[in-house]
GROMACS .gro file of C-alpha atoms in nm:
model
  429
    1MET     CA    1   7.704   8.830   2.664
    2ASN     CA    2   7.627   9.189   2.760
    3PHE     CA    3   7.322   9.203   2.988
    4MET     CA    4   7.205   9.522   2.817
    5PHE     CA    5   7.135   9.310   2.506
    6PHE     CA    6   6.828   9.177   2.683
    7LYS     CA    7   6.672   9.515   2.761
    8LYS     CA    8   6.333   9.579   2.606
    9SER     CA    9   6.376   9.753   2.274
   10GLU     CA   10   6.145   9.870   1.998
   11SER     CA   11   6.393   9.752   1.734
   12ARG     CA   12   6.690   9.520   1.699
   13ASN     CA   13   6.919   9.406   1.422
   14PRO     CA   14   6.705   9.158   1.221
   15TRP     CA   15   6.996   8.915   1.215
   16SER     CA   16   6.944   8.868   1.589
   17PHE     CA   17   6.595   8.718   1.551
   18ILE     CA   18   6.490   8.649   1.189
   19PRO     CA   19   6.696   8.325   1.158
   20THR     CA   20   6.550   8.177   1.478
   21LEU     CA   21   6.200   8.308   1.404
   22TYR     CA   22   6.182   8.113   1.078
   23PHE     CA   23   6.377   7.810   1.198
   24ALA     CA   24   6.110   7.788   1.471
   25GLN     CA   25   5.840   7.822   1.206
   26GLY     CA   26   5.980   7.535   1.001
   27LEU     CA   27   6.074   7.279   1.267
   28PRO     CA   28   5.726   7.166   1.384
   29ASN     CA   29   5.589   7.198   1.031
   30VAL     CA   30   5.852   6.960   0.892
   31ILE     CA   31   5.821   6.716   1.183
   32ILE     CA   32   5.443   6.694   1.131
   33THR     CA   33   5.434   6.688   0.750
   34GLY     CA   34   5.761   6.505   0.678
   35VAL     CA   35   5.912   6.314   0.969
   36LEU     CA   36   5.590   6.173   1.113
   37ASP     CA   37   5.547   5.940   0.814
   38ILE     CA   38   5.885   5.785   0.895
   39VAL     CA   39   5.798   5.756   1.265
   40TYR     CA   40   5.481   5.559   1.198
   41LYS     CA   41   5.636   5.346   0.923
   42THR     CA   42   5.919   5.230   1.146
   43MET     CA   43   5.665   5.156   1.422
   44GLY     CA   44   5.471   4.915   1.199
   45ILE     CA   45   5.176   5.123   1.078
   46GLU     CA   46   5.054   5.039   0.726
   47ASN     CA   47   5.089   5.289   0.442
   48ASP     CA   48   4.717   5.350   0.393
   49GLN     CA   49   4.672   5.431   0.762
   50ILE     CA   50   4.976   5.661   0.764
   51THR     CA   51   4.877   5.861   0.456
   52THR     CA   52   4.506   5.879   0.540
   53TRP     CA   53   4.552   6.014   0.891
   54THR     CA   54   4.867   6.224   0.859
   55SER     CA   55   4.730   6.397   0.549
   56LEU     CA   56   4.448   6.536   0.764
   57LEU     CA   57   4.708   6.715   0.975
   58ASN     CA   58   4.736   6.964   0.686
   59PHE     CA   59   4.392   7.103   0.776
   60PRO     CA   60   4.517   7.378   1.013
   61TRP     CA   61   4.746   7.523   0.745
   62THR     CA   62   4.459   7.497   0.495
   63LEU     CA   63   4.217   7.684   0.719
   64LYS     CA   64   4.447   7.924   0.906
   65MET     CA   65   4.317   8.222   0.706
   66PHE     CA   66   3.985   8.185   0.890
   67TRP     CA   67   4.130   8.254   1.237
   68ALA     CA   68   4.402   8.497   1.122
   69PRO     CA   69   4.174   8.795   1.208
   70PHE     CA   70   4.151   8.665   1.568
   71VAL     CA   71   4.533   8.677   1.593
   72ASP     CA   72   4.522   9.029   1.455
   73ILE     CA   73   4.251   9.151   1.693
   74TYR     CA   74   4.370   9.006   2.026
   75LEU     CA   75   4.715   9.030   2.185
   76THR     CA   76   5.033   9.146   2.014
   77LYS     CA   77   5.210   8.938   1.749
   78ARG     CA   78   5.504   8.907   1.988
   79LYS     CA   79   5.285   8.758   2.261
   80TRP     CA   80   5.130   8.515   2.012
   81ILE     CA   81   5.480   8.399   1.909
   82ILE     CA   82   5.591   8.339   2.269
   83PHE     CA   83   5.262   8.177   2.369
   84THR     CA   84   5.248   7.937   2.073
   85GLN     CA   85   5.612   7.838   2.116
   86LEU     CA   86   5.554   7.747   2.479
   87LEU     CA   87   5.252   7.537   2.384
   88MET     CA   88   5.452   7.367   2.109
   89VAL     CA   89   5.723   7.261   2.353
   90GLY     CA   90   5.456   7.089   2.563
   91CYS     CA   91   5.302   6.921   2.257
   92LEU     CA   92   5.634   6.780   2.137
   93PHE     CA   93   5.717   6.637   2.481
   94ALA     CA   94   5.367   6.489   2.517
   95ALA     CA   95   5.372   6.342   2.165
   96GLY     CA   96   5.711   6.186   2.231
   97PHE     CA   97   5.599   6.014   2.551
   98SER     CA   98   5.270   5.904   2.390
   99LEU     CA   99   5.471   5.674   2.163
  100GLN     CA  100   5.540   5.454   2.467
  101LEU     CA  101   5.170   5.372   2.512
  102PRO     CA  102   4.975   5.082   2.356
  103SER     CA  103   4.733   5.320   2.180
  104PHE     CA  104   5.019   5.542   2.063
  105PHE     CA  105   4.892   5.589   1.705
  106PHE     CA  106   4.571   5.781   1.765
  107LEU     CA  107   4.693   5.942   2.086
  108SER     CA  108   5.003   6.083   1.916
  109LEU     CA  109   4.795   6.183   1.611
  110SER     CA  110   4.566   6.383   1.838
  111LEU     CA  111   4.862   6.559   1.995
  112PHE     CA  112   5.015   6.633   1.656
  113ALA     CA  113   4.679   6.772   1.539
  114VAL     CA  114   4.695   7.019   1.827
  115ALA     CA  115   5.057   7.091   1.738
  116ALA     CA  116   4.958   7.159   1.376
  117PHE     CA  117   4.698   7.413   1.489
  118ILE     CA  118   4.955   7.580   1.714
  119SER     CA  119   5.213   7.580   1.433
  120ALA     CA  120   4.970   7.738   1.186
  121THR     CA  121   4.888   8.008   1.443
  122TYR     CA  122   5.259   8.071   1.496
  123ASP     CA  123   5.294   8.115   1.117
  124ILE     CA  124   5.030   8.390   1.121
  125ALA     CA  125   5.193   8.570   1.412
  126ALA     CA  126   5.552   8.534   1.284
  127ASP     CA  127   5.468   8.663   0.936
  128GLY     CA  128   5.276   8.954   1.087
  129PHE     CA  129   5.561   9.030   1.328
  130TYR     CA  130   5.806   9.026   1.037
  131MET     CA  131   5.613   9.308   0.866
  132LEU     CA  132   5.583   9.509   1.190
  133ALA     CA  133   5.938   9.471   1.323
  134LEU     CA  134   6.123   9.535   0.995
  135SER     CA  135   6.123   9.840   0.774
  136PRO     CA  136   6.016   9.794   0.409
  137GLU     CA  137   6.382   9.795   0.306
  138GLN     CA  138   6.469   9.531   0.567
  139GLN     CA  139   6.172   9.320   0.463
  140ALA     CA  140   6.297   9.311   0.105
  141LEU     CA  141   6.650   9.231   0.221
  142PHE     CA  142   6.551   8.945   0.452
  143VAL     CA  143   6.275   8.782   0.245
  144GLY     CA  144   6.525   8.531   0.108
  145MET     CA  145   6.666   8.462   0.454
  146ARG     CA  146   6.321   8.356   0.574
  147SER     CA  147   6.321   8.076   0.318
  148VAL     CA  148   6.682   7.980   0.388
  149PHE     CA  149   6.627   7.927   0.761
  150PHE     CA  150   6.299   7.746   0.700
  151ARG     CA  151   6.495   7.512   0.473
  152ILE     CA  152   6.763   7.473   0.739
  153SER     CA  153   6.491   7.348   0.972
  154MET     CA  154   6.407   7.091   0.702
  155ILE     CA  155   6.767   6.970   0.697
  156PHE     CA  156   6.767   6.953   1.075
  157ALA     CA  157   6.435   6.765   1.103
  158THR     CA  158   6.447   6.526   0.806
  159GLY     CA  159   6.824   6.490   0.824
  160PHE     CA  160   6.972   6.523   1.171
  161LEU     CA  161   6.669   6.414   1.374
  162VAL     CA  162   6.592   6.113   1.152
  163ILE     CA  163   6.956   6.005   1.144
  164PHE     CA  164   6.971   6.053   1.523
  165ALA     CA  165   6.662   5.834   1.566
  166GLY     CA  166   6.809   5.573   1.333
  167GLN     CA  167   7.134   5.564   1.531
  168LEU     CA  168   6.937   5.524   1.854
  169GLN     CA  169   6.740   5.238   1.701
  170GLU     CA  170   7.064   5.057   1.619
  171THR     CA  171   7.215   5.130   1.962
  172LEU     CA  172   6.911   5.071   2.186
  173GLY     CA  173   6.721   4.819   1.977
  174ASN     CA  174   6.401   4.998   2.078
  175ILE     CA  175   6.220   5.190   1.803
  176PRO     CA  176   5.950   5.362   2.018
  177LEU     CA  177   6.209   5.478   2.272
  178SER     CA  178   6.435   5.610   1.996
  179TRP     CA  179   6.155   5.831   1.862
  180THR     CA  180   6.053   5.941   2.212
  181LEU     CA  181   6.408   6.059   2.280
  182THR     CA  182   6.427   6.224   1.937
  183LEU     CA  183   6.104   6.419   1.985
  184CYS     CA  184   6.214   6.520   2.335
  185LEU     CA  185   6.540   6.649   2.185
  186ALA     CA  186   6.336   6.849   1.932
  187ALA     CA  187   6.125   6.987   2.219
  188ILE     CA  188   6.437   7.092   2.412
  189ILE     CA  189   6.584   7.268   2.108
  190TYR     CA  190   6.250   7.436   2.037
  191GLY     CA  191   6.236   7.538   2.401
  192GLY     CA  192   6.571   7.705   2.351
  193THR     CA  193   6.427   7.922   2.074
  194PHE     CA  194   6.131   8.003   2.303
  195ILE     CA  195   6.363   8.130   2.577
  196TYR     CA  196   6.577   8.318   2.327
  197HIS     CA  197   6.274   8.490   2.170
  198HIS     CA  198   6.134   8.579   2.511
  199PHE     CA  199   6.441   8.793   2.574
  200VAL     CA  200   6.551   8.900   2.227
  201LEU     CA  201   6.242   8.974   2.016
  202PRO     CA  202   6.190   9.350   1.992
  203TYR     CA  203   5.874   9.531   2.097
  204PRO     CA  204   5.770   9.724   1.783
  205ARG     CA  205   5.561  10.030   1.867
  206VAL     CA  206   5.306   9.934   1.600
  207ASP     CA  207   5.267   9.579   1.734
  208LEU     CA  208   4.929   9.640   1.895
  209PRO     CA  209   4.611   9.434   1.899
  210ARG     CA  210   4.366   9.583   1.652
  211VAL     CA  211   4.123   9.655   1.936
  212GLN     CA  212   4.388   9.886   2.089
  213ASN     CA  213   4.533  10.029   1.766
  214PRO     CA  214   4.413  10.385   1.702
  215GLU     CA  215   4.543  10.364   1.344
  216ALA     CA  216   4.337  10.055   1.257
  217SER     CA  217   4.098  10.135   0.975
  218GLU     CA  218   3.757   9.985   0.924
  219VAL     CA  219   3.788   9.619   0.837
  220THR     CA  220   3.670   9.510   0.494
  221PRO     CA  221   3.406   9.236   0.524
  222TYR     CA  222   3.574   8.899   0.495
  223SER     CA  223   3.310   8.784   0.249
  224GLU     CA  224   3.411   9.062   0.009
  225ILE     CA  225   3.779   8.967   0.027
  226ILE     CA  226   3.699   8.603  -0.049
  227SER     CA  227   3.443   8.676  -0.322
  228SER     CA  228   3.680   8.920  -0.496
  229TYR     CA  229   3.934   8.639  -0.521
  230PHE     CA  230   3.685   8.416  -0.696
  231ARG     CA  231   3.597   8.694  -0.940
  232LYS     CA  232   3.947   8.687  -1.089
  233TYR     CA  233   3.977   8.651  -1.465
  234LYS     CA  234   3.989   8.282  -1.567
  235ILE     CA  235   3.944   8.176  -1.206
  236VAL     CA  236   3.846   7.820  -1.305
  237ALA     CA  237   4.178   7.774  -1.484
  238ILE     CA  238   4.364   7.929  -1.190
  239LEU     CA  239   4.192   7.695  -0.943
  240ALA     CA  240   4.266   7.393  -1.162
  241PHE     CA  241   4.631   7.497  -1.179
  242ILE     CA  242   4.661   7.544  -0.800
  243LEU     CA  243   4.501   7.207  -0.727
  244LEU     CA  244   4.661   7.000  -1.005
  245TYR     CA  245   5.006   7.140  -1.091
  246ARG     CA  246   5.187   6.960  -0.809
  247PHE     CA  247   4.925   6.694  -0.733
  248ALA     CA  248   5.138   6.405  -0.863
  249GLU     CA  249   5.455   6.530  -0.694
  250VAL     CA  250   5.273   6.547  -0.359
  251MET     CA  251   5.161   6.186  -0.395
  252LEU     CA  252   5.519   6.087  -0.480
  253GLY     CA  253   5.658   6.279  -0.183
  254LYS     CA  254   5.415   6.112   0.057
  255ILE     CA  255   5.491   5.758  -0.056
  256GLY     CA  256   5.858   5.799  -0.152
  257LYS     CA  257   5.999   5.774   0.202
  258LEU     CA  258   5.768   5.482   0.283
  259PHE     CA  259   5.889   5.304  -0.032
  260LEU     CA  260   6.252   5.338   0.074
  261LEU     CA  261   6.172   5.204   0.423
  262ASP     CA  262   5.934   4.923   0.331
  263GLU     CA  263   6.031   4.555   0.326
  264VAL     CA  264   6.154   4.399   0.002
  265ALA     CA  265   5.869   4.146   0.028
  266LYS     CA  266   5.626   4.439   0.005
  267GLY     CA  267   5.809   4.598  -0.286
  268GLY     CA  268   6.017   4.846  -0.088
  269LEU     CA  269   6.394   4.897  -0.075
  270ALA     CA  270   6.429   4.804   0.296
  271LEU     CA  271   6.666   5.090   0.378
  272SER     CA  272   6.734   5.185   0.738
  273THR     CA  273   6.591   5.492   0.909
  274LYS     CA  274   6.939   5.643   0.922
  275GLU     CA  275   6.991   5.589   0.547
  276VAL     CA  276   6.656   5.747   0.460
  277GLY     CA  277   6.739   6.044   0.684
  278SER     CA  278   7.066   6.087   0.498
  279ILE     CA  279   6.906   6.051   0.153
  280TYR     CA  280   6.619   6.295   0.206
  281GLY     CA  281   6.741   6.515   0.489
  282THR     CA  282   7.090   6.597   0.365
  283PHE     CA  283   7.147   6.524  -0.005
  284GLY     CA  284   6.778   6.564  -0.089
  285VAL     CA  285   6.726   6.895   0.091
  286ALA     CA  286   7.057   7.032  -0.044
  287SER     CA  287   6.940   6.947  -0.397
  288LEU     CA  288   6.603   7.105  -0.322
  289LEU     CA  289   6.772   7.427  -0.208
  290VAL     CA  290   6.993   7.446  -0.516
  291GLY     CA  291   6.695   7.380  -0.740
  292GLY     CA  292   6.495   7.655  -0.573
  293VAL     CA  293   6.777   7.911  -0.604
  294LEU     CA  294   6.840   7.827  -0.971
  295GLY     CA  295   6.466   7.833  -1.036
  296GLY     CA  296   6.445   8.189  -0.913
  297MET     CA  297   6.743   8.289  -1.127
  298PHE     CA  298   6.590   8.116  -1.430
  299ILE     CA  299   6.262   8.307  -1.395
  300SER     CA  300   6.451   8.633  -1.336
  301LYS     CA  301   6.640   8.586  -1.662
  302TYR     CA  302   6.371   8.448  -1.894
  303GLY     CA  303   6.045   8.563  -1.734
  304LEU     CA  304   5.771   8.349  -1.582
  305LYS     CA  305   5.576   8.269  -1.898
  306LYS     CA  306   5.880   8.146  -2.096
  307SER     CA  307   6.012   7.955  -1.796
  308PHE     CA  308   5.697   7.764  -1.707
  309TRP     CA  309   5.722   7.464  -1.941
  310PRO     CA  310   6.092   7.386  -1.876
  311MET     CA  311   6.029   7.416  -1.504
  312ALA     CA  312   5.713   7.202  -1.517
  313LEU     CA  313   5.908   6.931  -1.700
  314ALA     CA  314   6.187   6.952  -1.443
  315LEU     CA  315   5.926   6.902  -1.170
  316ASN     CA  316   5.758   6.602  -1.328
  317LEU     CA  317   5.996   6.404  -1.550
  318PRO     CA  318   6.221   6.279  -1.264
  319ASN     CA  319   5.918   6.096  -1.120
  320VAL     CA  320   5.998   5.817  -1.363
  321PHE     CA  321   6.307   5.740  -1.151
  322TYR     CA  322   6.078   5.591  -0.888
  323VAL     CA  323   5.924   5.359  -1.148
  324TYR     CA  324   6.278   5.245  -1.226
  325MET     CA  325   6.367   5.196  -0.858
  326ALA     CA  326   6.043   5.007  -0.789
  327TYR     CA  327   6.115   4.757  -1.065
  328VAL     CA  328   6.495   4.727  -1.043
  329HIS     CA  329   6.574   4.789  -0.672
  330PRO     CA  330   6.911   4.953  -0.751
  331PRO     CA  331   7.210   4.981  -0.514
  332ILE     CA  332   7.186   5.255  -0.253
  333GLN     CA  333   7.439   5.473  -0.439
  334TRP     CA  334   7.190   5.501  -0.725
  335VAL     CA  335   6.909   5.577  -0.482
  336TYR     CA  336   7.107   5.873  -0.345
  337LEU     CA  337   7.164   6.005  -0.697
  338LEU     CA  338   6.812   5.955  -0.831
  339VAL     CA  339   6.638   6.101  -0.526
  340SER     CA  340   6.873   6.400  -0.533
  341ILE     CA  341   6.791   6.466  -0.900
  342GLU     CA  342   6.419   6.433  -0.829
  343GLN     CA  343   6.444   6.674  -0.536
  344PHE     CA  344   6.642   6.921  -0.747
  345GLY     CA  345   6.369   6.908  -1.012
  346TYR     CA  346   6.106   6.960  -0.743
  347GLY     CA  347   6.283   7.267  -0.606
  348PHE     CA  348   6.332   7.407  -0.957
  349GLY     CA  349   5.974   7.345  -1.076
  350PHE     CA  350   5.800   7.439  -0.752
  351THR     CA  351   5.954   7.787  -0.772
  352ALA     CA  352   5.743   7.862  -1.081
  353PHE     CA  353   5.431   7.757  -0.891
  354MET     CA  354   5.498   7.989  -0.596
  355VAL     CA  355   5.593   8.282  -0.819
  356TYR     CA  356   5.268   8.242  -1.011
  357LEU     CA  357   5.067   8.249  -0.687
  358MET     CA  358   5.226   8.587  -0.610
  359TYR     CA  359   5.179   8.697  -0.973
  360ILE     CA  360   4.800   8.657  -0.961
  361CYS     CA  361   4.761   8.821  -0.618
  362THR     CA  362   4.751   9.189  -0.706
  363GLY     CA  363   4.545   9.487  -0.602
  364GLU     CA  364   4.397   9.598  -0.273
  365TYR     CA  365   4.363   9.255  -0.112
  366LYS     CA  366   4.681   9.091  -0.240
  367THR     CA  367   4.793   8.971   0.105
  368SER     CA  368   4.459   8.807   0.180
  369HIS     CA  369   4.436   8.666  -0.173
  370TYR     CA  370   4.778   8.509  -0.133
  371ALA     CA  371   4.654   8.348   0.190
  372VAL     CA  372   4.355   8.208  -0.002
  373SER     CA  373   4.586   8.072  -0.274
  374THR     CA  374   4.816   7.902  -0.024
  375GLY     CA  375   4.513   7.767   0.161
  376LEU     CA  376   4.386   7.610  -0.162
  377MET     CA  377   4.737   7.477  -0.224
  378ALA     CA  378   4.735   7.312   0.119
  379PHE     CA  379   4.392   7.163   0.050
  380GLY     CA  380   4.515   7.009  -0.277
  381LYS     CA  381   4.819   6.874  -0.094
  382MET     CA  382   4.603   6.722   0.178
  383PHE     CA  383   4.374   6.547  -0.072
  384ALA     CA  384   4.666   6.410  -0.277
  385GLU     CA  385   4.828   6.270   0.037
  386TYR     CA  386   4.496   6.131   0.160
  387ILE     CA  387   4.441   5.912  -0.147
  388SER     CA  388   4.803   5.812  -0.206
  389GLY     CA  389   4.823   5.540   0.061
  390PRO     CA  390   4.508   5.346  -0.032
  391ILE     CA  391   4.604   5.357  -0.401
  392GLN     CA  392   4.955   5.230  -0.330
  393MET     CA  393   4.828   4.955  -0.102
  394ASN     CA  394   4.591   4.832  -0.373
  395VAL     CA  395   4.822   4.843  -0.676
  396GLY     CA  396   5.174   4.810  -0.531
  397TYR     CA  397   5.470   5.042  -0.567
  398PRO     CA  398   5.557   4.995  -0.940
  399VAL     CA  399   5.202   5.062  -1.064
  400PHE     CA  400   5.155   5.342  -0.812
  401PHE     CA  401   5.458   5.529  -0.946
  402ILE     CA  402   5.333   5.477  -1.303
  403ILE     CA  403   5.000   5.632  -1.199
  404VAL     CA  404   5.191   5.924  -1.047
  405CYS     CA  405   5.371   5.981  -1.377
  406LEU     CA  406   5.039   5.982  -1.565
  407LEU     CA  407   4.885   6.225  -1.316
  408THR     CA  408   5.152   6.482  -1.402
  409ILE     CA  409   4.981   6.539  -1.738
  410PRO     CA  410   4.662   6.718  -1.618
  411GLY     CA  411   4.869   6.953  -1.403
  412MET     CA  412   5.095   7.050  -1.689
  413LEU     CA  413   4.800   7.099  -1.924
  414THR     CA  414   4.655   7.366  -1.693
  415ILE     CA  415   4.949   7.588  -1.794
  416LEU     CA  416   4.784   7.625  -2.137
  417PHE     CA  417   4.479   7.794  -1.983
  418ILE     CA  418   4.599   8.011  -1.695
  419PRO     CA  419   4.621   8.388  -1.759
  420PHE     CA  420   4.957   8.562  -1.775
  421ASN     CA  421   4.848   8.916  -1.855
  422GLU     CA  422   4.865   9.091  -1.517
  423GLU     CA  423   4.599   9.349  -1.601
  424ARG     CA  424   4.351   9.086  -1.711
  425THR     CA  425   4.406   8.878  -1.397
  426ARG     CA  426   4.272   9.172  -1.199
  427GLN     CA  427   3.948   9.190  -1.392
  428GLU     CA  428   3.636   9.095  -1.202
  429THR     CA  429   3.345   8.928  -1.373
   0.00000   0.00000   0.00000
């Protein structure tokens, strides 16, 4: 490779760094919020303990809007990206080796809590860097690519890494060691993106800490930004929608992998780690991607308001497949099919949710308001995950999945009350 490629530059072709920037954003996020459940399940931790403690790891993404100004004020976005990536490499190595210790559960949880905070901070810096390093035209062009490479990190983490760990478990006969080696592999790969970004990320002229930026205008009081969000027209209905629309699906997603892994005596399907990695990380994520793409096309053609009910039904109706699997315990071929359909429906229906969050965030503070909306979304996700394990442990898998199906109703009913008139959503009471 030409050495001149590594010279400091104010701008580079976005294709040289956007894919890795958002793959690096997704990888630790997916390991913490998706793969960690499988790690603890295969290491003998009970469902209620897994869901209660891992759900709390969502807190940094819920609260990241509160320290976003600190990232903006001190250091450049580029330095924050490099710094947080280096810290993440250390966290992944440390978390991997902690699985070899007798008190691995709470020690590794503590390390993953630190990793979650680092990951959330990276998100702030990467999204800010995206807006500084790319022109408005490039931002519009690459907005879809951000999502694509985040999804690729999902395939890598929930697919390749889980299958790799499962293969190691079969070869070595040592579950803790298999996950230690898998997390170390993830750390090495993440370290590769750190080194790459150190040399390749451009140095945008406008990437300055606010304290050094002569163009920085007076900062609006944070209290005004927050209070203006809660003065939106029909804010109660909007809040109910954000917290309830995907509440049931989150509970299903948290318990679904544990159900596939659990022993038959406990009501599970007793699939191997490698099989679950293949079901969710390859076929499942592929279906999720297709659903998301078609969801965007559906809204583009029919409009958000007309699309909402079909997309809400696509999100929620496939949940009944888990009731069927819990009672019947079908062959694995059916599990592949049913999970893929459910994940397609999730990708299709979730698109409407995210588009609506952007739809209501208009006006002067739309960026900050979107951060508030996604923070509330993360809080609802955290609470749904937190209660899912204890409920499942008390009622068993079949009844739990029936409860999930019933809980889809309140979320869908909120669609009847949320505002769709853009001008009215900007009214302040």
